[in-house]
Structures are given as structure tokens and as C-alpha cells.
């Protein structure tokens, strides 16, 4: 006895690889399919449509296949309303809860499709039927679940819409132009990234920079500070180390004891970061250190003087840490999540751990540029599933100054 359901795919399903991927899922999982209708979009502004019948040996096998198809954007042709079960306790989800992707998602409640707010991966969906403006659906991390929250269970009544790249191949985020780049001309690609940032700003969007200490060690801190001062970077997400070495550079001209200009190690330079932390703690924090005139340059200085918000998330290896560093992991995660939900474009600059933390909170529609000298880092970050992401394998000390130069050229040209 076989189990059968019909699913639909719509969009640029051929050139985006969605249709091929769905066919492969069915066959790899031991099922079979029959295409019942297939309409091909023949122009760039036309979409394609496929309806296919999926068969499996039993309901359990079919359910597994449908789950995988659903993650790739195939939706049931006869959707029912979403299933809601109350959370039995704080931080406890019902059995069989739906775990989200980072793609735009809708749920069907009382016959109406509701867009899920604040989409990010690996969350639960909670529906409030009595919202002030009608029913609402939003994601919640597991530690945010409260007793009696109405949580979506199963996969009925859920519609996932993986975004597709623009089909005109224009700019760094053009169709099928993403992925990791170590061979494409760096300068021309950086120029395209600069144009994308400038366009984001012209449209009123927000740019988030996720920064690692290597950015300061490489001597690129001054140019990043310039981008903050000129209004191209609206938020900073980093760790304790990034801020410490940026402040150390302002106080002593060194980063982790190395002179940024001469690349020499002055006597007792290895103590500079500890002295820096001590002085900032004595002042009461980064803002107070700026107000007191202790810190007069650098990325953190520009953030304070230009009201650019920053999140410094702590780790178990931090020295100090600085008073501004959030040492509670859940609190830091929530602060990162707020930044990620506000960002329209994200620059991930030479930091694996903080970029992964931010990336896990991003919807797949957010434009992401990831830069690192290690190709494995770039690949790992892009594999998290953003549909609008490019990666560059290059020295961060070259990338940031070149980006700064190109951005000012783009601004002058405009």
C-alpha cells in the first residue's frame, strides 16, 4: 500500500535548481514522483510552475519526504490550517513542534495566510490569534517560549518561500553570481560591494558590520572607523577582543602589543591590552573613556561620538572583560538577534564565531558579504543558507581600506 500527496513549486524553479533539487530529494529518500503539470516561464519576468504527485511506501516515509521538500519550497496543493498546541511550560515546546528555516514563511490560520515575523532558523513559530491588528505569527527561540504559547506543530498549513537571486546577473548579488570567490578580480568585486552598500543606504537601509580582532591587527581599523564616521556602517557586532585592541591602538598605537605602523614589538607592549582594559574599567566604560578624553580615535570612539550602537559579546577566554561586554550568553544572543533583525546588509569581517552567531539570526533575504583569509571560514559561513550571500577569500587589511576608498568614490560619483 502506498501513500500519496500532491505538491506545487512556483517561481524560477529551473534556473535556481529548485526543481532538480526536489526531484533528487524524492528519489534519494526512496519515493517516486509523477509530474502532473509543468508550465515553463520563457522570459525573465515569467515564473515556472510544477505540480507533481509524490508517492512513498507508507505514511511515515511520505511524511519524511514532504518535510524535506517543504524545506526546499515545495508546498502542498491542498493546504489545511496550521496545527497549534499550547506550550506545557516555560521553555518547553509541544512534541512535534515545527522548527523553522531562515526563509520567508507563512502559516494558514482560519483560512488566511499570515506572514511569520522575525524569521530565523531553528526556532518555533508562535501564533497569537487575538493580536490588536488580527492574528499574528512570529518566531521564538526555545528559551523564549512561555507556558500556554500557541506553538505550531507538524507541517500542515505552513508555506516556505526560498528567495531567488535576481535573474539579471547585475552586481555582486546577481543571479548565480554568489558563492566563495578567491579567483574573481578582488578590486572590481569590492567596487560592486561598495555600490551595494551605497544603494542600501540610499534606500534607507541599515548596514551591520561583524568584526574580528584581525581587522585591527591588520591595520584596517582606521578605515573601518572612517566608514562609521561617514555613516556607511550603522551597527557593530563584535567580541571583547575587537574592542580591546581597537582601544589599545588608540591609547598606545599597538594591537596585541605590535606597533600597527612599524610592525615592531615595543618593550612591555604585550601588556598594553591589559593596561587598556584597566583604564577603561577605571573610567567606567567605553563611552565614559571617550567623554573623559582618554580615547580620541578608533572604531569604538566613532561609535560613541556618532551614536552608532554596538554589541560586544563575551567569551570564556576574554581578558577583563570590558564593562561594555555582555558576559551572559543568552543576553548577548538576544542583543545580537535584535541587530540581525534590523540589518538589511551584513559585512562579516574576519571572524568566524561572531559571524556564525549573527548568521544564525538572519533571514535568508538579508544581503551578506563574508571576508576572510581562510577559505574554510568563508565556506562555513555561506553554507548556513543565505540566498543573497557572497564570500571573498582575501586579506581583511586589504579589503576594508579598498572598500572605504571605493565607497567614497561611489558617493562622489552620485
mmCIF file of C-alpha atoms in Angstrom:
data_model
loop_
_atom_site.group_PDB
_atom_site.id
_atom_site.type_symbol
_atom_site.label_atom_id
_atom_site.label_comp_id
_atom_site.label_asym_id
_atom_site.label_seq_id
_atom_site.Cartn_x
_atom_site.Cartn_y
_atom_site.Cartn_z
ATOM 1 C CA UNK A 1 0.000 0.000 0.000
ATOM 2 C CA UNK A 2 1.389 3.422 -0.958
ATOM 3 C CA UNK A 3 0.843 6.913 0.400
ATOM 4 C CA UNK A 4 0.416 9.838 -1.990
ATOM 5 C CA UNK A 5 0.290 13.637 -1.792
ATOM 6 C CA UNK A 6 0.475 16.415 -4.385
ATOM 7 C CA UNK A 7 2.899 19.322 -4.061
ATOM 8 C CA UNK A 8 3.472 22.504 -6.059
ATOM 9 C CA UNK A 9 6.574 24.510 -6.942
ATOM 10 C CA UNK A 10 6.414 28.012 -8.353
ATOM 11 C CA UNK A 11 8.994 30.635 -9.275
ATOM 12 C CA UNK A 12 12.305 30.434 -11.109
ATOM 13 C CA UNK A 13 12.381 26.756 -10.225
ATOM 14 C CA UNK A 14 14.507 25.636 -13.173
ATOM 15 C CA UNK A 15 17.466 28.009 -13.231
ATOM 16 C CA UNK A 16 17.547 28.282 -9.431
ATOM 17 C CA UNK A 17 17.912 24.500 -9.195
ATOM 18 C CA UNK A 18 14.797 24.122 -7.013
ATOM 19 C CA UNK A 19 13.030 21.637 -9.271
ATOM 20 C CA UNK A 20 16.095 19.455 -9.742
ATOM 21 C CA UNK A 21 16.732 19.518 -6.007
ATOM 22 C CA UNK A 22 13.162 18.430 -5.239
ATOM 23 C CA UNK A 23 13.303 15.597 -7.783
ATOM 24 C CA UNK A 24 16.534 14.423 -6.172
ATOM 25 C CA UNK A 25 15.055 14.523 -2.658
ATOM 26 C CA UNK A 26 12.170 12.245 -3.634
ATOM 27 C CA UNK A 27 14.406 9.695 -5.351
ATOM 28 C CA UNK A 28 17.150 9.750 -2.697
ATOM 29 C CA UNK A 29 14.572 9.062 0.028
ATOM 30 C CA UNK A 30 13.098 6.048 -1.754
ATOM 31 C CA UNK A 31 9.962 7.699 -3.123
ATOM 32 C CA UNK A 32 8.705 8.301 -6.626
ATOM 33 C CA UNK A 33 7.012 11.201 -8.379
ATOM 34 C CA UNK A 34 4.876 11.953 -11.371
ATOM 35 C CA UNK A 35 4.717 15.427 -12.885
ATOM 36 C CA UNK A 36 1.051 16.302 -13.478
ATOM 37 C CA UNK A 37 1.511 19.836 -14.801
ATOM 38 C CA UNK A 38 4.574 21.809 -15.876
ATOM 39 C CA UNK A 39 4.462 25.364 -17.214
ATOM 40 C CA UNK A 40 7.782 26.959 -18.186
ATOM 41 C CA UNK A 41 8.409 30.677 -17.818
ATOM 42 C CA UNK A 42 10.090 31.637 -21.080
ATOM 43 C CA UNK A 43 11.050 35.237 -20.273
ATOM 44 C CA UNK A 44 12.960 36.790 -17.388
ATOM 45 C CA UNK A 45 9.803 38.266 -15.910
ATOM 46 C CA UNK A 46 7.882 34.954 -16.072
ATOM 47 C CA UNK A 47 7.870 32.225 -13.451
ATOM 48 C CA UNK A 48 7.562 28.475 -13.904
ATOM 49 C CA UNK A 49 5.064 26.157 -12.235
ATOM 50 C CA UNK A 50 5.222 22.445 -11.473
ATOM 51 C CA UNK A 51 2.630 20.235 -9.812
ATOM 52 C CA UNK A 52 3.732 16.711 -9.003
ATOM 53 C CA UNK A 53 2.365 13.698 -7.214
ATOM 54 C CA UNK A 54 4.733 12.204 -4.649
ATOM 55 C CA UNK A 55 4.471 8.553 -3.601
ATOM 56 C CA UNK A 56 6.100 6.553 -0.813
ATOM 57 C CA UNK A 57 5.691 3.089 0.677
ATOM 58 C CA UNK A 58 3.851 4.329 3.777
ATOM 59 C CA UNK A 59 2.717 7.489 5.560
ATOM 60 C CA UNK A 60 5.869 7.779 7.688
ATOM 61 C CA UNK A 61 8.144 7.637 4.648
ATOM 62 C CA UNK A 62 5.952 10.136 2.813
ATOM 63 C CA UNK A 63 5.975 12.477 5.793
ATOM 64 C CA UNK A 64 9.783 12.462 5.808
ATOM 65 C CA UNK A 65 9.923 13.200 2.081
ATOM 66 C CA UNK A 66 7.377 16.006 2.371
ATOM 67 C CA UNK A 67 9.388 17.529 5.218
ATOM 68 C CA UNK A 68 12.493 17.753 3.020
ATOM 69 C CA UNK A 69 10.511 19.043 0.048
ATOM 70 C CA UNK A 70 8.903 21.658 2.244
ATOM 71 C CA UNK A 71 12.307 22.998 3.311
ATOM 72 C CA UNK A 72 13.140 23.494 -0.375
ATOM 73 C CA UNK A 73 9.984 25.447 -1.163
ATOM 74 C CA UNK A 74 7.581 22.728 -2.339
ATOM 75 C CA UNK A 75 4.150 23.255 -0.785
ATOM 76 C CA UNK A 76 1.099 21.027 -0.552
ATOM 77 C CA UNK A 77 -1.506 21.770 -3.200
ATOM 78 C CA UNK A 78 -4.361 21.356 -0.715
ATOM 79 C CA UNK A 79 -3.188 23.148 2.453
ATOM 80 C CA UNK A 80 -5.152 22.909 5.667
ATOM 81 C CA UNK A 81 -4.990 25.266 8.633
ATOM 82 C CA UNK A 82 -1.898 25.165 10.776
ATOM 83 C CA UNK A 83 -1.946 22.960 13.911
ATOM 84 C CA UNK A 84 -1.487 24.842 17.201
ATOM 85 C CA UNK A 85 -0.669 23.220 20.541
ATOM 86 C CA UNK A 86 -0.116 25.071 23.835
ATOM 87 C CA UNK A 87 3.361 25.019 25.356
ATOM 88 C CA UNK A 88 3.199 22.853 28.503
ATOM 89 C CA UNK A 89 5.655 25.044 30.461
ATOM 90 C CA UNK A 90 8.129 27.894 30.095
ATOM 91 C CA UNK A 91 10.926 26.972 27.644
ATOM 92 C CA UNK A 92 9.150 23.699 26.783
ATOM 93 C CA UNK A 93 7.681 23.212 23.305
ATOM 94 C CA UNK A 94 4.998 20.653 22.413
ATOM 95 C CA UNK A 95 6.137 17.377 20.894
ATOM 96 C CA UNK A 96 6.465 17.585 17.111
ATOM 97 C CA UNK A 97 6.856 21.374 17.034
ATOM 98 C CA UNK A 98 7.799 22.897 13.686
ATOM 99 C CA UNK A 99 11.452 24.004 13.533
ATOM 100 C CA UNK A 100 11.897 26.959 11.201
ATOM 101 C CA UNK A 101 14.175 27.575 8.261
ATOM 102 C CA UNK A 102 15.571 31.071 7.668
ATOM 103 C CA UNK A 103 13.363 31.528 4.587
ATOM 104 C CA UNK A 104 10.262 33.752 4.406
ATOM 105 C CA UNK A 105 7.422 31.715 5.897
ATOM 106 C CA UNK A 106 3.647 31.940 6.158
ATOM 107 C CA UNK A 107 1.152 29.960 8.237
ATOM 108 C CA UNK A 108 -2.512 29.378 7.422
ATOM 109 C CA UNK A 109 -4.845 30.288 10.288
ATOM 110 C CA UNK A 110 -8.634 30.199 9.899
ATOM 111 C CA UNK A 111 -8.263 30.118 6.135
ATOM 112 C CA UNK A 112 -5.921 33.139 5.926
ATOM 113 C CA UNK A 113 -2.172 33.140 5.265
ATOM 114 C CA UNK A 114 -0.205 35.065 7.916
ATOM 115 C CA UNK A 115 3.411 36.134 7.365
ATOM 116 C CA UNK A 116 5.719 34.932 10.132
ATOM 117 C CA UNK A 117 7.597 37.856 11.672
ATOM 118 C CA UNK A 118 11.314 37.889 12.567
ATOM 119 C CA UNK A 119 12.127 34.742 10.624
ATOM 120 C CA UNK A 120 15.313 32.931 11.602
ATOM 121 C CA UNK A 121 16.396 29.320 11.577
ATOM 122 C CA UNK A 122 15.916 26.738 14.333
ATOM 123 C CA UNK A 123 13.074 28.497 16.136
ATOM 124 C CA UNK A 124 9.472 27.682 16.979
ATOM 125 C CA UNK A 125 6.529 29.589 15.496
ATOM 126 C CA UNK A 126 4.039 31.071 17.962
ATOM 127 C CA UNK A 127 0.622 32.303 16.830
ATOM 128 C CA UNK A 128 -1.340 34.953 18.718
ATOM 129 C CA UNK A 129 -4.945 34.669 17.452
ATOM 130 C CA UNK A 130 -6.019 37.788 19.362
ATOM 131 C CA UNK A 131 -3.440 40.353 18.283
ATOM 132 C CA UNK A 132 -4.605 44.001 18.278
ATOM 133 C CA UNK A 133 -4.496 44.052 14.455
ATOM 134 C CA UNK A 134 -5.640 40.484 13.959
ATOM 135 C CA UNK A 135 -3.821 37.148 14.252
ATOM 136 C CA UNK A 136 -0.016 37.350 14.359
ATOM 137 C CA UNK A 137 2.702 34.751 13.906
ATOM 138 C CA UNK A 138 6.325 35.150 14.961
ATOM 139 C CA UNK A 139 9.395 33.064 15.695
ATOM 140 C CA UNK A 140 10.592 32.379 19.219
ATOM 141 C CA UNK A 141 13.802 30.760 20.386
ATOM 142 C CA UNK A 142 13.193 27.868 22.740
ATOM 143 C CA UNK A 143 14.260 29.770 25.844
ATOM 144 C CA UNK A 144 11.709 32.451 24.922
ATOM 145 C CA UNK A 145 8.726 30.074 24.952
ATOM 146 C CA UNK A 146 6.201 30.714 27.727
ATOM 147 C CA UNK A 147 3.594 28.350 29.121
ATOM 148 C CA UNK A 148 0.393 28.264 27.011
ATOM 149 C CA UNK A 149 2.025 29.928 23.972
ATOM 150 C CA UNK A 150 0.251 28.511 20.911
ATOM 151 C CA UNK A 151 3.064 26.729 19.078
ATOM 152 C CA UNK A 152 2.888 25.422 15.511
ATOM 153 C CA UNK A 153 3.266 21.643 15.359
ATOM 154 C CA UNK A 154 3.602 19.385 12.346
ATOM 155 C CA UNK A 155 3.950 20.857 8.858
ATOM 156 C CA UNK A 156 0.352 21.321 7.760
ATOM 157 C CA UNK A 157 -0.630 24.878 6.898
ATOM 158 C CA UNK A 158 2.949 26.141 6.501
ATOM 159 C CA UNK A 159 4.309 27.737 3.350
ATOM 160 C CA UNK A 160 8.043 28.323 2.870
ATOM 161 C CA UNK A 161 9.295 30.606 0.096
ATOM 162 C CA UNK A 162 13.048 30.355 -0.505
ATOM 163 C CA UNK A 163 14.136 33.631 -2.114
ATOM 164 C CA UNK A 164 15.723 33.595 -5.539
ATOM 165 C CA UNK A 165 18.623 35.608 -6.793
ATOM 166 C CA UNK A 166 17.895 38.395 -9.281
ATOM 167 C CA UNK A 167 17.977 36.955 -12.795
ATOM 168 C CA UNK A 168 19.867 39.816 -14.440
ATOM 169 C CA UNK A 169 23.307 38.916 -13.015
ATOM 170 C CA UNK A 170 23.915 42.558 -12.093
ATOM 171 C CA UNK A 171 26.087 43.462 -9.122
ATOM 172 C CA UNK A 172 27.713 41.094 -6.637
ATOM 173 C CA UNK A 173 24.357 39.597 -5.632
ATOM 174 C CA UNK A 174 23.239 38.881 -9.222
ATOM 175 C CA UNK A 175 21.709 35.565 -10.167
ATOM 176 C CA UNK A 176 24.103 32.623 -9.629
ATOM 177 C CA UNK A 177 26.956 35.064 -9.003
ATOM 178 C CA UNK A 178 27.296 34.390 -5.280
ATOM 179 C CA UNK A 179 29.432 31.819 -3.536
ATOM 180 C CA UNK A 180 33.060 31.910 -2.477
ATOM 181 C CA UNK A 181 35.407 33.970 -4.616
ATOM 182 C CA UNK A 182 39.182 33.667 -4.463
ATOM 183 C CA UNK A 183 39.762 33.992 -8.202
ATOM 184 C CA UNK A 184 37.475 36.794 -9.384
ATOM 185 C CA UNK A 185 39.240 40.185 -9.521
ATOM 186 C CA UNK A 186 39.109 41.453 -5.947
ATOM 187 C CA UNK A 187 39.143 45.163 -6.735
ATOM 188 C CA UNK A 188 36.201 45.014 -9.126
ATOM 189 C CA UNK A 189 34.211 42.833 -6.729
ATOM 190 C CA UNK A 190 34.939 45.212 -3.840
ATOM 191 C CA UNK A 191 33.713 48.048 -6.028
ATOM 192 C CA UNK A 192 30.452 46.164 -6.572
ATOM 193 C CA UNK A 193 30.144 45.587 -2.820
ATOM 194 C CA UNK A 194 30.673 49.327 -2.299
ATOM 195 C CA UNK A 195 27.889 50.057 -4.769
ATOM 196 C CA UNK A 196 25.596 47.605 -2.939
ATOM 197 C CA UNK A 197 26.310 49.336 0.388
ATOM 198 C CA UNK A 198 25.702 52.760 -1.132
ATOM 199 C CA UNK A 199 22.441 51.555 -2.653
ATOM 200 C CA UNK A 200 21.360 50.087 0.689
ATOM 201 C CA UNK A 201 21.998 53.431 2.367
ATOM 202 C CA UNK A 202 20.208 55.406 -0.360
ATOM 203 C CA UNK A 203 17.150 53.216 0.164
ATOM 204 C CA UNK A 204 17.197 53.919 3.909
ATOM 205 C CA UNK A 205 18.583 50.501 4.805
ATOM 206 C CA UNK A 206 20.837 49.507 7.680
ATOM 207 C CA UNK A 207 24.364 48.059 7.403
ATOM 208 C CA UNK A 208 25.757 45.856 10.174
ATOM 209 C CA UNK A 209 29.499 45.106 10.424
ATOM 210 C CA UNK A 210 30.557 41.951 12.265
ATOM 211 C CA UNK A 211 34.208 42.431 13.179
ATOM 212 C CA UNK A 212 37.081 40.296 14.410
ATOM 213 C CA UNK A 213 40.340 41.401 16.119
ATOM 214 C CA UNK A 214 42.325 40.574 12.952
ATOM 215 C CA UNK A 215 40.788 43.686 11.423
ATOM 216 C CA UNK A 216 42.646 45.793 13.991
ATOM 217 C CA UNK A 217 45.845 43.680 13.862
ATOM 218 C CA UNK A 218 45.990 44.148 10.076
ATOM 219 C CA UNK A 219 45.898 47.931 10.353
ATOM 220 C CA UNK A 220 42.415 48.318 8.839
ATOM 221 C CA UNK A 221 40.819 49.744 11.993
ATOM 222 C CA UNK A 222 41.305 53.341 10.903
ATOM 223 C CA UNK A 223 39.411 52.801 7.658
ATOM 224 C CA UNK A 224 36.560 50.991 9.400
ATOM 225 C CA UNK A 225 36.378 53.921 11.833
ATOM 226 C CA UNK A 226 36.125 56.172 8.806
ATOM 227 C CA UNK A 227 33.210 54.146 7.422
ATOM 228 C CA UNK A 228 31.431 54.512 10.766
ATOM 229 C CA UNK A 229 32.122 58.262 10.825
ATOM 230 C CA UNK A 230 30.865 58.707 7.238
ATOM 231 C CA UNK A 231 27.624 56.859 8.019
ATOM 232 C CA UNK A 232 28.182 53.707 5.942
ATOM 233 C CA UNK A 233 28.140 51.389 8.986
ATOM 234 C CA UNK A 234 25.094 51.668 11.236
ATOM 235 C CA UNK A 235 25.826 48.940 13.792
ATOM 236 C CA UNK A 236 28.817 46.959 15.056
ATOM 237 C CA UNK A 237 28.735 43.401 16.368
ATOM 238 C CA UNK A 238 31.973 42.066 17.811
ATOM 239 C CA UNK A 239 33.657 40.443 20.767
ATOM 240 C CA UNK A 240 35.585 41.791 23.708
ATOM 241 C CA UNK A 241 38.906 41.305 21.877
ATOM 242 C CA UNK A 242 37.983 43.517 18.937
ATOM 243 C CA UNK A 243 37.058 46.431 21.183
ATOM 244 C CA UNK A 244 40.097 45.959 23.439
ATOM 245 C CA UNK A 245 42.586 46.028 20.575
ATOM 246 C CA UNK A 246 40.830 48.940 18.884
ATOM 247 C CA UNK A 247 41.071 50.901 22.140
ATOM 248 C CA UNK A 248 44.671 49.730 22.658
ATOM 249 C CA UNK A 249 45.542 51.081 19.223
ATOM 250 C CA UNK A 250 44.075 54.453 20.193
ATOM 251 C CA UNK A 251 45.947 54.577 23.502
ATOM 252 C CA UNK A 252 49.294 53.001 22.594
ATOM 253 C CA UNK A 253 49.409 52.658 18.807
ATOM 254 C CA UNK A 254 49.664 48.889 19.195
ATOM 255 C CA UNK A 255 47.396 45.893 18.723
ATOM 256 C CA UNK A 256 48.178 42.916 20.952
ATOM 257 C CA UNK A 257 51.486 44.610 21.640
ATOM 258 C CA UNK A 258 52.527 45.142 17.997
ATOM 259 C CA UNK A 259 53.046 48.617 16.623
ATOM 260 C CA UNK A 260 50.490 48.976 13.782
ATOM 261 C CA UNK A 261 52.742 51.295 11.754
ATOM 262 C CA UNK A 262 56.217 49.760 12.167
ATOM 263 C CA UNK A 263 55.158 46.150 12.924
ATOM 264 C CA UNK A 264 57.662 46.196 15.785
ATOM 265 C CA UNK A 265 57.016 44.955 19.318
ATOM 266 C CA UNK A 266 57.878 47.722 21.774
ATOM 267 C CA UNK A 267 59.188 46.805 25.200
ATOM 268 C CA UNK A 268 56.367 45.758 27.522
ATOM 269 C CA UNK A 269 53.996 46.018 24.560
ATOM 270 C CA UNK A 270 52.437 42.679 25.440
ATOM 271 C CA UNK A 271 50.925 44.365 28.493
ATOM 272 C CA UNK A 272 49.224 47.158 26.553
ATOM 273 C CA UNK A 273 45.891 45.367 26.167
ATOM 274 C CA UNK A 274 45.714 44.689 29.910
ATOM 275 C CA UNK A 275 46.598 48.317 30.664
ATOM 276 C CA UNK A 276 43.877 49.373 28.201
ATOM 277 C CA UNK A 277 41.237 47.233 29.882
ATOM 278 C CA UNK A 278 42.268 48.592 33.290
ATOM 279 C CA UNK A 279 41.996 52.218 32.173
ATOM 280 C CA UNK A 280 38.588 51.718 30.532
ATOM 281 C CA UNK A 281 37.278 49.957 33.643
ATOM 282 C CA UNK A 282 38.628 52.819 35.749
ATOM 283 C CA UNK A 283 36.746 55.289 33.548
ATOM 284 C CA UNK A 284 33.527 53.279 33.903
ATOM 285 C CA UNK A 285 33.180 52.045 30.320
ATOM 286 C CA UNK A 286 33.911 52.892 26.686
ATOM 287 C CA UNK A 287 31.545 55.863 26.487
ATOM 288 C CA UNK A 288 32.939 57.336 29.693
ATOM 289 C CA UNK A 289 36.502 56.836 28.401
ATOM 290 C CA UNK A 290 35.593 58.790 25.270
ATOM 291 C CA UNK A 291 33.834 61.523 27.241
ATOM 292 C CA UNK A 292 36.871 61.855 29.550
ATOM 293 C CA UNK A 293 39.196 62.276 26.578
ATOM 294 C CA UNK A 294 41.036 59.048 27.344
ATOM 295 C CA UNK A 295 40.087 57.614 23.937
ATOM 296 C CA UNK A 296 40.295 60.015 20.997
ATOM 297 C CA UNK A 297 40.272 57.781 17.903
ATOM 298 C CA UNK A 298 39.281 54.364 16.603
ATOM 299 C CA UNK A 299 36.177 52.383 15.774
ATOM 300 C CA UNK A 300 34.739 52.451 19.285
ATOM 301 C CA UNK A 301 35.435 56.193 19.531
ATOM 302 C CA UNK A 302 33.488 56.801 16.301
ATOM 303 C CA UNK A 303 30.633 54.600 17.517
ATOM 304 C CA UNK A 304 30.288 56.674 20.679
ATOM 305 C CA UNK A 305 30.636 60.077 19.022
ATOM 306 C CA UNK A 306 28.263 59.190 16.160
ATOM 307 C CA UNK A 307 25.670 57.276 18.225
ATOM 308 C CA UNK A 308 26.320 54.027 16.365
ATOM 309 C CA UNK A 309 25.114 51.111 18.536
ATOM 310 C CA UNK A 310 27.403 48.165 19.192
ATOM 311 C CA UNK A 311 27.094 44.753 20.801
ATOM 312 C CA UNK A 312 30.167 43.206 22.397
ATOM 313 C CA UNK A 313 29.513 39.553 23.165
ATOM 314 C CA UNK A 314 31.829 37.920 25.664
ATOM 315 C CA UNK A 315 33.557 34.548 25.636
ATOM 316 C CA UNK A 316 35.210 32.313 28.200
ATOM 317 C CA UNK A 317 38.696 33.403 27.055
ATOM 318 C CA UNK A 318 38.199 37.166 27.446
ATOM 319 C CA UNK A 319 40.685 39.270 29.383
ATOM 320 C CA UNK A 320 38.993 41.785 31.667
ATOM 321 C CA UNK A 321 36.446 41.906 30.164
ATOM 322 C CA UNK A 322 35.479 45.479 29.323
ATOM 323 C CA UNK A 323 32.463 46.840 31.258
ATOM 324 C CA UNK A 324 30.503 47.061 27.970
ATOM 325 C CA UNK A 325 30.979 43.372 27.131
ATOM 326 C CA UNK A 326 27.872 41.235 27.667
ATOM 327 C CA UNK A 327 29.052 38.176 29.594
ATOM 328 C CA UNK A 328 25.667 36.443 29.863
ATOM 329 C CA UNK A 329 25.459 34.220 26.752
ATOM 330 C CA UNK A 330 21.663 34.347 26.432
ATOM 331 C CA UNK A 331 21.589 38.120 26.940
ATOM 332 C CA UNK A 332 24.313 38.539 24.313
ATOM 333 C CA UNK A 333 22.422 36.283 21.905
ATOM 334 C CA UNK A 334 19.270 38.346 22.310
ATOM 335 C CA UNK A 335 21.204 41.565 21.686
ATOM 336 C CA UNK A 336 22.756 40.079 18.542
ATOM 337 C CA UNK A 337 19.304 38.922 17.425
ATOM 338 C CA UNK A 338 17.910 42.467 17.679
ATOM 339 C CA UNK A 339 20.742 43.770 15.491
ATOM 340 C CA UNK A 340 20.334 40.979 12.950
ATOM 341 C CA UNK A 341 16.608 41.627 12.570
ATOM 342 C CA UNK A 342 17.285 45.313 11.840
ATOM 343 C CA UNK A 343 20.045 44.729 9.276
ATOM 344 C CA UNK A 344 19.444 44.964 5.542
ATOM 345 C CA UNK A 345 23.061 44.175 4.689
ATOM 346 C CA UNK A 346 25.763 42.482 6.775
ATOM 347 C CA UNK A 347 29.541 42.639 6.395
ATOM 348 C CA UNK A 348 31.224 39.689 8.116
ATOM 349 C CA UNK A 349 34.840 40.726 8.516
ATOM 350 C CA UNK A 350 37.449 38.168 9.593
ATOM 351 C CA UNK A 351 35.633 36.496 12.442
ATOM 352 C CA UNK A 352 34.168 33.004 12.360
ATOM 353 C CA UNK A 353 32.422 32.670 15.733
ATOM 354 C CA UNK A 354 30.687 36.038 15.819
ATOM 355 C CA UNK A 355 29.722 35.779 12.167
ATOM 356 C CA UNK A 356 28.110 32.387 12.808
ATOM 357 C CA UNK A 357 26.239 33.847 15.783
ATOM 358 C CA UNK A 358 24.882 36.699 13.670
ATOM 359 C CA UNK A 359 24.290 34.479 10.639
ATOM 360 C CA UNK A 360 22.093 32.121 12.651
ATOM 361 C CA UNK A 361 19.735 35.032 13.351
ATOM 362 C CA UNK A 362 19.484 36.347 9.788
ATOM 363 C CA UNK A 363 16.667 35.670 7.353
ATOM 364 C CA UNK A 364 17.856 34.287 4.022
ATOM 365 C CA UNK A 365 16.800 37.505 2.268
ATOM 366 C CA UNK A 366 19.464 39.645 4.004
ATOM 367 C CA UNK A 367 22.445 40.503 1.821
ATOM 368 C CA UNK A 368 25.655 39.124 3.321
ATOM 369 C CA UNK A 369 29.292 39.725 2.394
ATOM 370 C CA UNK A 370 31.765 37.447 4.147
ATOM 371 C CA UNK A 371 35.505 38.193 4.002
ATOM 372 C CA UNK A 372 38.260 36.036 5.471
ATOM 373 C CA UNK A 373 41.737 34.890 4.533
ATOM 374 C CA UNK A 374 40.718 31.298 5.327
ATOM 375 C CA UNK A 375 38.504 29.791 2.588
ATOM 376 C CA UNK A 376 37.102 27.201 5.026
ATOM 377 C CA UNK A 377 35.735 30.015 7.198
ATOM 378 C CA UNK A 378 34.008 31.670 4.255
ATOM 379 C CA UNK A 379 32.513 28.382 3.056
ATOM 380 C CA UNK A 380 31.219 27.505 6.519
ATOM 381 C CA UNK A 381 29.533 30.877 6.897
ATOM 382 C CA UNK A 382 27.889 30.817 3.481
ATOM 383 C CA UNK A 383 26.690 27.232 3.965
ATOM 384 C CA UNK A 384 24.273 28.452 6.638
ATOM 385 C CA UNK A 385 21.796 29.066 3.838
ATOM 386 C CA UNK A 386 21.602 32.710 2.860
ATOM 387 C CA UNK A 387 20.330 33.071 -0.682
ATOM 388 C CA UNK A 388 21.915 36.504 -1.075
ATOM 389 C CA UNK A 389 25.486 35.978 0.080
ATOM 390 C CA UNK A 390 28.905 36.285 -1.454
ATOM 391 C CA UNK A 391 32.261 35.335 0.004
ATOM 392 C CA UNK A 392 35.729 36.700 -0.612
ATOM 393 C CA UNK A 393 38.927 34.922 0.331
ATOM 394 C CA UNK A 394 41.303 37.819 0.842
ATOM 395 C CA UNK A 395 43.270 39.757 3.442
ATOM 396 C CA UNK A 396 40.983 41.889 5.592
ATOM 397 C CA UNK A 397 43.745 44.503 5.754
ATOM 398 C CA UNK A 398 43.369 44.958 2.008
ATOM 399 C CA UNK A 399 39.599 44.627 1.793
ATOM 400 C CA UNK A 400 38.499 47.309 4.272
ATOM 401 C CA UNK A 401 40.770 50.154 3.025
ATOM 402 C CA UNK A 402 39.851 49.355 -0.587
ATOM 403 C CA UNK A 403 36.148 49.257 0.317
ATOM 404 C CA UNK A 404 36.468 52.616 2.070
ATOM 405 C CA UNK A 405 38.152 54.144 -0.976
ATOM 406 C CA UNK A 406 35.544 52.698 -3.371
ATOM 407 C CA UNK A 407 32.634 53.846 -1.200
ATOM 408 C CA UNK A 408 33.853 57.406 -1.183
ATOM 409 C CA UNK A 409 34.331 57.227 -4.978
ATOM 410 C CA UNK A 410 30.767 55.889 -5.378
ATOM 411 C CA UNK A 411 29.459 58.671 -3.129
ATOM 412 C CA UNK A 412 31.359 61.332 -5.096
ATOM 413 C CA UNK A 413 30.030 59.927 -8.384
ATOM 414 C CA UNK A 414 26.457 60.033 -7.083
#
